[in-house]
Amino acid sequence: MAAVTYYFDAYDVGGEEWETTPENMVDGSIALADYASTGTNGDIELLTGNTCYGTDLGTITKIELRVTSSSNKNAEVVILRPVFGGSLDGDNHNFEPNSYDPIWSSYFDITSDTNAPGTWTWSDVQNLDCDVESSNVGTLNAW
């Protein structure tokens, strides 16, 4: 089976969200002008839904996350932390963009993260959430 790609399309409106245009992190666009941003260290945006319908497409062998980001100084970090079952945090996966232009992180394998399902189902993929946290920020952007 070929790889299937989904994106996060909902976030915790009025709760855990980045300070500027948080809706842009989940709009499916990677256009240069369509980003969420924060200047606050430790800011978290909780992504609460994705485009997986839960349809059984066969055996799941790997689950990965990645992000597109840019920064205005060296050493800024975007932390991706999967959230399983609505409340169980996985491991932190750090990306240091070091670029004024948006760039993609590598893929982070979350298949066996702390609190990940022992055997993944398509419902687990459908219900996967993710914290996107800022660290050491000047101004950090994410798509």
Coordinates of N, CA, C and O in Angstrom, one line a residue:
M1 N 0.8 -1.2 0.0 CA 0.0 0.0 0.0 C 0.9 1.3 0.0 O 1.9 1.3 0.7
A2 N 0.4 2.3 -0.7 CA 1.2 3.5 -0.7 C 0.9 4.4 0.5 O -0.1 4.1 1.2
A3 N 1.7 5.3 0.8 CA 1.6 6.2 1.9 C 0.3 7.1 1.7 O 0.0 7.5 0.5
V4 N -0.4 7.4 2.7 CA -1.5 8.3 2.7 C -1.2 9.5 3.6 O -0.7 9.3 4.7
T5 N -1.5 10.7 3.1 CA -1.2 11.9 3.8 C -2.5 12.6 4.3 O -3.4 12.8 3.5
Y6 N -2.5 13.0 5.5 CA -3.6 13.8 6.0 C -3.0 15.1 6.7 O -1.8 15.1 7.0
Y7 N -3.8 16.1 6.9 CA -3.4 17.3 7.6 C -4.4 17.6 8.7 O -5.5 17.3 8.6
F8 N -3.9 18.3 9.7 CA -4.7 18.8 10.8 C -5.6 19.9 10.3 O -5.1 20.8 9.6
D9 N -6.9 19.9 10.6 CA -7.8 20.9 10.1 C -8.7 21.5 11.1 O -9.7 22.1 10.8
A10 N -8.4 21.3 12.4 CA -9.1 21.9 13.5 C -8.2 22.2 14.7 O -7.2 21.5 14.8
Y11 N -8.5 23.1 15.5 CA -7.7 23.5 16.7 C -8.6 23.9 17.8 O -9.8 24.1 17.6
D12 N -8.0 24.0 19.0 CA -8.7 24.4 20.2 C -9.0 25.9 20.3 O -8.3 26.6 20.9
V13 N -10.0 26.3 19.5 CA -10.4 27.7 19.4 C -10.7 28.3 20.8 O -11.5 27.7 21.5
G14 N -10.0 29.4 21.1 CA -10.3 30.0 22.4 C -9.6 29.3 23.6 O -9.7 29.7 24.7
G15 N -8.9 28.2 23.3 CA -8.1 27.5 24.3 C -6.7 27.6 24.1 O -6.1 28.7 24.2
E16 N -6.1 26.4 23.7 CA -4.7 26.4 23.4 C -4.5 26.8 21.9 O -4.8 25.9 21.1
E17 N -4.1 28.0 21.7 CA -3.9 28.5 20.3 C -2.7 29.5 20.3 O -2.5 30.2 21.3
W18 N -2.0 29.6 19.2 CA -1.0 30.6 19.0 C -1.6 31.9 19.0 O -2.7 32.1 18.6
E19 N -0.8 33.0 19.3 CA -1.3 34.3 19.5 C -1.8 35.0 18.2 O -2.6 35.9 18.2
T20 N -1.2 34.7 17.0 CA -1.6 35.4 15.8 C -2.0 34.4 14.7 O -1.3 33.5 14.4
T21 N -3.2 34.7 14.2 CA -3.9 33.9 13.1 C -3.7 32.3 13.4 O -3.2 31.6 12.5
P22 N -4.1 31.8 14.5 CA -4.0 30.4 14.8 C -4.7 29.5 13.8 O -4.3 28.4 13.5
E23 N -5.8 30.1 13.2 CA -6.6 29.3 12.2 C -5.7 29.0 11.0 O -6.0 28.0 10.3
N24 N -4.7 29.7 10.7 CA -3.9 29.4 9.5 C -3.1 28.2 9.6 O -2.6 27.6 8.7
M25 N -2.9 27.7 10.9 CA -2.1 26.5 11.1 C -2.9 25.2 10.6 O -2.3 24.2 10.3
V26 N -4.2 25.4 10.5 CA -5.0 24.2 10.1 C -5.9 24.4 8.9 O -6.8 23.7 8.6
D27 N -5.5 25.4 8.0 CA -6.3 25.7 6.8 C -5.9 24.9 5.6 O -6.5 25.0 4.6
G28 N -4.9 24.1 5.7 CA -4.5 23.2 4.6 C -3.6 24.0 3.6 O -3.1 23.4 2.6
S29 N -3.3 25.2 3.8 CA -2.5 26.0 2.9 C -1.1 26.2 3.4 O -0.9 26.4 4.6
I30 N -0.2 26.1 2.5 CA 1.2 26.3 2.8 C 1.7 27.6 2.0 O 2.9 27.8 1.8
A31 N 0.7 28.4 1.6 CA 1.1 29.6 0.9 C 1.9 30.5 1.9 O 1.6 30.5 3.1
L32 N 2.8 31.3 1.3 CA 3.7 32.1 2.1 C 3.0 33.0 3.1 O 3.4 33.1 4.3
A33 N 1.8 33.6 2.8 CA 1.1 34.5 3.6 C 0.2 33.9 4.6 O -0.4 34.5 5.5
D34 N 0.0 32.5 4.6 CA -1.0 31.8 5.4 C -0.4 31.1 6.5 O -0.4 29.9 6.6
Y35 N 0.2 31.8 7.5 CA 0.8 31.1 8.6 C 0.2 31.6 9.9 O -0.3 32.7 10.0
A36 N 0.4 30.8 11.0 CA 0.1 31.2 12.3 C 1.5 31.6 12.9 O 2.5 31.1 12.5
S37 N 1.5 32.5 13.9 CA 2.8 32.9 14.4 C 2.6 33.2 15.9 O 1.5 33.4 16.4
T38 N 3.8 33.2 16.6 CA 3.8 33.5 18.0 C 5.2 34.1 18.3 O 6.2 33.8 17.7
G39 N 5.2 35.0 19.3 CA 6.4 35.6 19.8 C 6.5 35.2 21.3 O 7.3 35.7 22.0
T40 N 5.8 34.2 21.7 CA 5.8 33.8 23.1 C 6.4 32.4 23.3 O 6.0 31.4 22.7
N41 N 7.4 32.3 24.1 CA 8.0 31.1 24.5 C 7.1 30.2 25.2 O 6.4 30.6 26.1
G42 N 7.0 28.9 24.8 CA 6.1 28.0 25.4 C 4.6 28.0 25.0 O 3.8 27.4 25.5
D43 N 4.3 28.9 23.9 CA 3.0 28.9 23.4 C 2.6 27.6 22.8 O 3.5 27.0 22.1
I44 N 1.4 27.1 23.0 CA 1.0 25.8 22.5 C -0.3 26.0 21.7 O -1.2 26.7 22.1
E45 N -0.3 25.4 20.5 CA -1.6 25.3 19.8 C -1.9 23.8 19.7 O -1.1 23.0 19.2
L46 N -3.1 23.5 20.2 CA -3.6 22.1 20.2 C -4.4 21.9 19.0 O -5.5 22.5 18.8
L47 N -3.9 21.0 18.1 CA -4.6 20.6 16.9 C -5.5 19.5 17.2 O -5.1 18.4 17.7
T48 N -6.8 19.6 17.0 CA -7.8 18.7 17.5 C -8.6 17.9 16.5 O -9.5 17.1 16.8
G49 N -8.2 18.0 15.2 CA -8.9 17.2 14.2 C -8.0 17.1 12.9 O -7.2 18.0 12.7
N50 N -8.3 16.1 12.1 CA -7.5 16.0 10.9 C -8.4 15.4 9.8 O -9.6 15.1 10.0
T51 N -7.9 15.3 8.6 CA -8.7 15.0 7.4 C -8.9 13.5 7.2 O -9.5 13.1 6.2
C52 N -8.5 12.6 8.2 CA -8.7 11.2 8.0 C -10.1 10.9 8.4 O -10.6 11.3 9.5
Y53 N -10.8 10.2 7.6 CA -12.2 9.8 7.8 C -12.3 8.5 8.7 O -13.4 8.1 9.0
G54 N -11.2 7.8 8.9 CA -11.3 6.6 9.7 C -11.5 5.4 8.8 O -11.7 4.3 9.3
T55 N -11.6 5.5 7.5 CA -11.8 4.4 6.6 C -10.7 3.5 6.6 O -9.5 3.8 6.6
D56 N -11.0 2.2 6.7 CA -10.0 1.1 6.8 C -9.3 1.0 5.5 O -9.9 0.6 4.5
L57 N -8.0 1.4 5.4 CA -7.3 1.3 4.2 C -6.2 0.1 4.2 O -5.3 0.1 3.4
G58 N -6.3 -0.7 5.2 CA -5.4 -1.8 5.4 C -4.5 -1.7 6.6 O -4.8 -0.8 7.5
T59 N -3.5 -2.5 6.7 CA -2.6 -2.5 7.9 C -1.8 -1.2 7.9 O -1.2 -0.7 6.9
I60 N -1.7 -0.6 9.1 CA -0.9 0.6 9.4 C 0.5 0.1 9.9 O 0.6 -0.6 10.9
T61 N 1.5 0.5 9.2 CA 2.9 0.1 9.5 C 3.7 1.3 10.1 O 4.7 1.1 10.9
K62 N 3.3 2.5 9.9 CA 4.0 3.7 10.4 C 3.2 4.9 10.4 O 2.4 5.1 9.5
I63 N 3.3 5.7 11.5 CA 2.6 7.0 11.6 C 3.7 8.1 11.8 O 4.5 7.9 12.7
E64 N 3.6 9.1 10.9 CA 4.6 10.2 11.0 C 4.0 11.5 11.0 O 2.9 11.7 10.5
L65 N 4.7 12.5 11.7 CA 4.3 13.9 11.7 C 5.4 14.7 11.1 O 6.6 14.4 11.2
R66 N 5.0 15.9 10.5 CA 6.0 16.9 10.1 C 5.3 18.3 10.1 O 4.1 18.4 10.2
V67 N 6.2 19.3 10.0 CA 5.7 20.7 10.1 C 6.4 21.5 9.1 O 7.6 21.2 8.8
T68 N 5.8 22.6 8.6 CA 6.5 23.6 7.8 C 6.6 24.8 8.8 O 5.6 25.2 9.4
S69 N 7.8 25.4 8.8 CA 8.0 26.5 9.7 C 9.1 27.5 9.2 O 9.9 27.1 8.4
S70 N 9.1 28.7 9.8 CA 10.2 29.6 9.6 C 10.4 30.4 10.9 O 9.5 30.4 11.8
S71 N 11.5 31.0 11.0 CA 11.8 31.8 12.2 C 12.6 33.0 11.9 O 13.2 33.1 10.8
N72 N 12.7 33.9 12.8 CA 13.5 35.1 12.6 C 14.8 35.2 13.3 O 15.5 36.2 13.4
K73 N 15.2 34.1 14.0 CA 16.5 34.0 14.6 C 16.9 32.5 14.8 O 16.1 31.6 14.7
N74 N 18.2 32.3 15.0 CA 18.7 31.0 15.2 C 18.2 30.4 16.5 O 17.9 31.1 17.4
A75 N 18.1 29.1 16.5 CA 17.8 28.3 17.7 C 16.4 28.3 18.1 O 16.0 27.8 19.2
E76 N 15.5 28.9 17.3 CA 14.0 28.8 17.6 C 13.6 27.3 17.3 O 14.2 26.7 16.4
V77 N 12.7 26.8 18.1 CA 12.3 25.4 17.9 C 10.8 25.3 17.9 O 10.1 25.9 18.7
V78 N 10.3 24.5 17.0 CA 8.9 24.0 17.0 C 8.9 22.6 17.5 O 9.7 21.8 17.1
I79 N 8.1 22.4 18.6 CA 8.0 21.1 19.2 C 6.6 20.5 18.8 O 5.6 21.1 19.0
L80 N 6.7 19.3 18.1 CA 5.5 18.6 17.8 C 5.3 17.5 18.9 O 6.3 16.7 19.1
R81 N 4.2 17.4 19.5 CA 3.9 16.4 20.5 C 2.5 15.8 20.2 O 1.5 16.4 20.4
P82 N 2.5 14.5 19.7 CA 1.2 13.9 19.4 C 0.4 13.7 20.7 O 1.0 13.6 21.8
V83 N -0.9 13.8 20.6 CA -1.8 13.6 21.7 C -2.7 12.4 21.3 O -3.4 12.5 20.3
F84 N -2.6 11.3 22.1 CA -3.4 10.1 21.8 C -4.6 10.0 22.6 O -4.6 10.4 23.8
G85 N -5.7 9.5 22.1 CA -6.9 9.3 22.8 C -7.5 10.6 23.5 O -8.2 10.5 24.4
G86 N -7.1 11.8 22.9 CA -7.7 13.0 23.4 C -7.0 13.6 24.6 O -7.1 14.8 24.9
S87 N -6.1 12.8 25.3 CA -5.4 13.4 26.5 C -4.1 12.9 26.8 O -3.4 13.3 27.8
L88 N -3.6 11.9 26.1 CA -2.3 11.2 26.5 C -1.2 11.7 25.6 O -1.2 11.4 24.4
D89 N -0.3 12.5 26.2 CA 0.8 13.1 25.4 C 1.8 12.0 25.0 O 2.2 11.1 25.7
G90 N 2.3 12.2 23.7 CA 3.4 11.4 23.2 C 4.7 12.1 23.5 O 4.8 13.0 24.4
D91 N 5.7 11.7 22.8 CA 7.1 12.3 22.9 C 7.2 13.6 22.2 O 6.4 13.9 21.3
N92 N 8.1 14.5 22.7 CA 8.4 15.7 22.0 C 9.3 15.4 20.8 O 10.3 14.7 20.9
H93 N 9.0 16.1 19.6 CA 9.8 16.0 18.4 C 10.1 17.4 18.0 O 9.3 18.2 17.6
N94 N 11.4 17.7 18.1 CA 11.9 19.1 17.9 C 12.4 19.4 16.5 O 13.1 18.6 15.9
F95 N 12.0 20.5 16.0 CA 12.5 21.0 14.7 C 13.0 22.4 14.8 O 12.2 23.3 15.3
E96 N 14.2 22.7 14.3 CA 14.8 24.0 14.4 C 14.9 24.6 13.0 O 15.8 24.2 12.2
P97 N 13.9 25.4 12.5 CA 13.8 25.8 11.1 C 15.0 26.6 10.6 O 15.5 26.5 9.5
N98 N 15.6 27.5 11.5 CA 16.8 28.3 11.1 C 16.7 28.9 9.7 O 17.6 28.9 8.9
S99 N 15.5 29.4 9.3 CA 15.3 30.0 8.0 C 14.2 31.0 8.1 O 13.2 30.8 8.7
Y100 N 14.4 32.2 7.4 CA 13.3 33.1 7.2 C 12.2 32.6 6.3 O 11.1 33.0 6.4
D101 N 12.6 31.8 5.4 CA 11.7 31.2 4.4 C 11.1 29.9 5.0 O 11.8 29.2 5.7
P102 N 9.9 29.6 4.8 CA 9.3 28.3 5.3 C 10.0 27.1 4.7 O 10.3 27.0 3.5
I103 N 10.3 26.2 5.6 CA 10.9 24.9 5.2 C 10.2 23.8 6.0 O 9.7 23.9 7.1
W104 N 10.3 22.6 5.4 CA 9.7 21.4 6.0 C 10.7 20.7 7.0 O 11.8 20.7 6.7
S105 N 10.1 20.3 8.1 CA 10.9 19.4 8.9 C 11.1 18.0 8.3 O 10.4 17.7 7.3
S106 N 11.9 17.2 8.9 CA 11.9 15.8 8.5 C 10.6 15.2 9.1 O 9.9 15.8 9.8
Y107 N 10.4 14.0 8.6 CA 9.2 13.2 9.2 C 9.7 12.7 10.6 O 10.8 12.1 10.7
F108 N 8.8 12.8 11.6 CA 9.0 12.2 12.9 C 8.1 11.0 13.0 O 6.9 11.1 12.9
D109 N 8.7 9.9 13.3 CA 8.0 8.6 13.4 C 7.4 8.6 14.9 O 8.1 8.6 15.8
I110 N 6.1 8.6 15.0 CA 5.4 8.6 16.3 C 4.7 7.2 16.5 O 4.0 7.1 17.5
T111 N 5.0 6.2 15.7 CA 4.3 4.9 15.8 C 4.4 4.3 17.2 O 3.4 3.8 17.7
S112 N 5.6 4.4 17.8 CA 5.8 3.8 19.1 C 6.1 4.8 20.2 O 6.7 4.5 21.2
D113 N 5.6 6.0 20.0 CA 5.8 7.1 21.0 C 5.2 6.6 22.4 O 4.3 5.7 22.4
T114 N 5.6 7.2 23.4 CA 4.9 7.0 24.7 C 3.4 7.3 24.6 O 3.0 8.2 23.9
N115 N 2.6 6.4 25.1 CA 1.2 6.4 25.1 C 0.5 6.1 23.7 O -0.7 6.2 23.5
A116 N 1.3 5.8 22.7 CA 0.8 5.5 21.3 C 0.1 4.2 21.4 O 0.4 3.3 22.3
P117 N -0.9 4.0 20.6 CA -1.6 2.7 20.5 C -0.6 1.5 20.3 O 0.3 1.7 19.5
G118 N -0.8 0.4 20.9 CA 0.1 -0.8 20.6 C -0.1 -1.3 19.2 O 0.9 -1.6 18.5
T119 N -1.3 -1.3 18.7 CA -1.6 -1.7 17.4 C -2.5 -0.5 16.8 O -3.6 -0.3 17.4
W120 N -2.1 0.2 15.8 CA -2.8 1.3 15.3 C -4.0 0.9 14.5 O -3.9 -0.1 13.7
T121 N -5.1 1.6 14.7 CA -6.3 1.4 13.9 C -6.6 2.7 13.1 O -6.0 3.8 13.5
W122 N -7.4 2.7 12.1 CA -7.7 3.9 11.4 C -8.5 4.9 12.2 O -8.4 6.1 12.1
S123 N -9.2 4.4 13.2 CA -9.9 5.2 14.2 C -8.8 6.0 15.0 O -9.0 7.2 15.4
D124 N -7.7 5.3 15.4 CA -6.6 6.0 16.1 C -6.1 7.2 15.3 O -5.8 8.2 15.8
V125 N -5.9 6.9 14.0 CA -5.4 8.0 13.1 C -6.4 9.2 13.1 O -6.0 10.3 13.2
Q126 N -7.6 8.8 12.9 CA -8.7 9.8 12.8 C -8.8 10.7 14.1 O -9.0 11.9 14.1
N127 N -8.5 10.1 15.2 CA -8.6 10.7 16.5 C -7.3 11.3 17.0 O -7.2 11.8 18.2
L128 N -6.2 11.3 16.2 CA -4.9 11.8 16.6 C -5.0 13.3 16.7 O -5.5 14.0 15.8
D129 N -4.5 13.9 17.8 CA -4.4 15.3 18.0 C -2.9 15.6 18.1 O -2.0 14.7 18.2
C130 N -2.5 16.9 18.2 CA -1.1 17.2 18.3 C -0.9 18.6 18.9 O -1.7 19.6 18.5
D131 N 0.0 18.7 19.9 CA 0.4 20.0 20.4 C 1.5 20.5 19.5 O 2.5 19.8 19.2
V132 N 1.4 21.8 19.1 CA 2.5 22.5 18.4 C 3.0 23.6 19.4 O 2.3 24.5 19.7
E133 N 4.2 23.4 19.9 CA 4.7 24.3 21.0 C 5.9 25.1 20.4 O 6.8 24.6 19.7
S134 N 6.0 26.4 20.9 CA 7.2 27.2 20.5 C 8.2 27.2 21.6 O 7.9 27.1 22.8
S135 N 9.5 27.3 21.2 CA 10.5 27.3 22.2 C 11.6 28.2 21.7 O 12.0 28.2 20.5
N136 N 12.2 29.0 22.7 CA 13.3 30.0 22.4 C 12.9 30.9 21.2 O 13.7 31.1 20.3
V137 N 11.8 31.5 21.3 CA 11.2 32.3 20.2 C 11.7 33.7 20.1 O 11.9 34.4 21.2
G138 N 11.7 34.2 18.9 CA 11.7 35.7 18.6 C 10.4 35.8 17.9 O 9.4 36.3 18.6
T139 N 10.2 35.4 16.7 CA 8.9 35.2 16.1 C 9.0 33.9 15.3 O 9.8 33.7 14.4
L140 N 8.1 33.0 15.6 CA 8.1 31.7 15.0 C 6.8 31.6 14.2 O 5.7 31.9 14.7
N141 N 6.9 31.0 13.0 CA 5.7 30.8 12.2 C 5.5 29.3 11.9 O 6.5 28.6 11.8
A142 N 4.3 28.9 11.7 CA 4.0 27.5 11.3 C 2.8 27.5 10.4 O 1.9 28.3 10.5
W143 N 2.9 26.5 9.5 CA 1.8 26.3 8.5 C 1.1 25.1 8.8 O 1.3 24.0 8.9

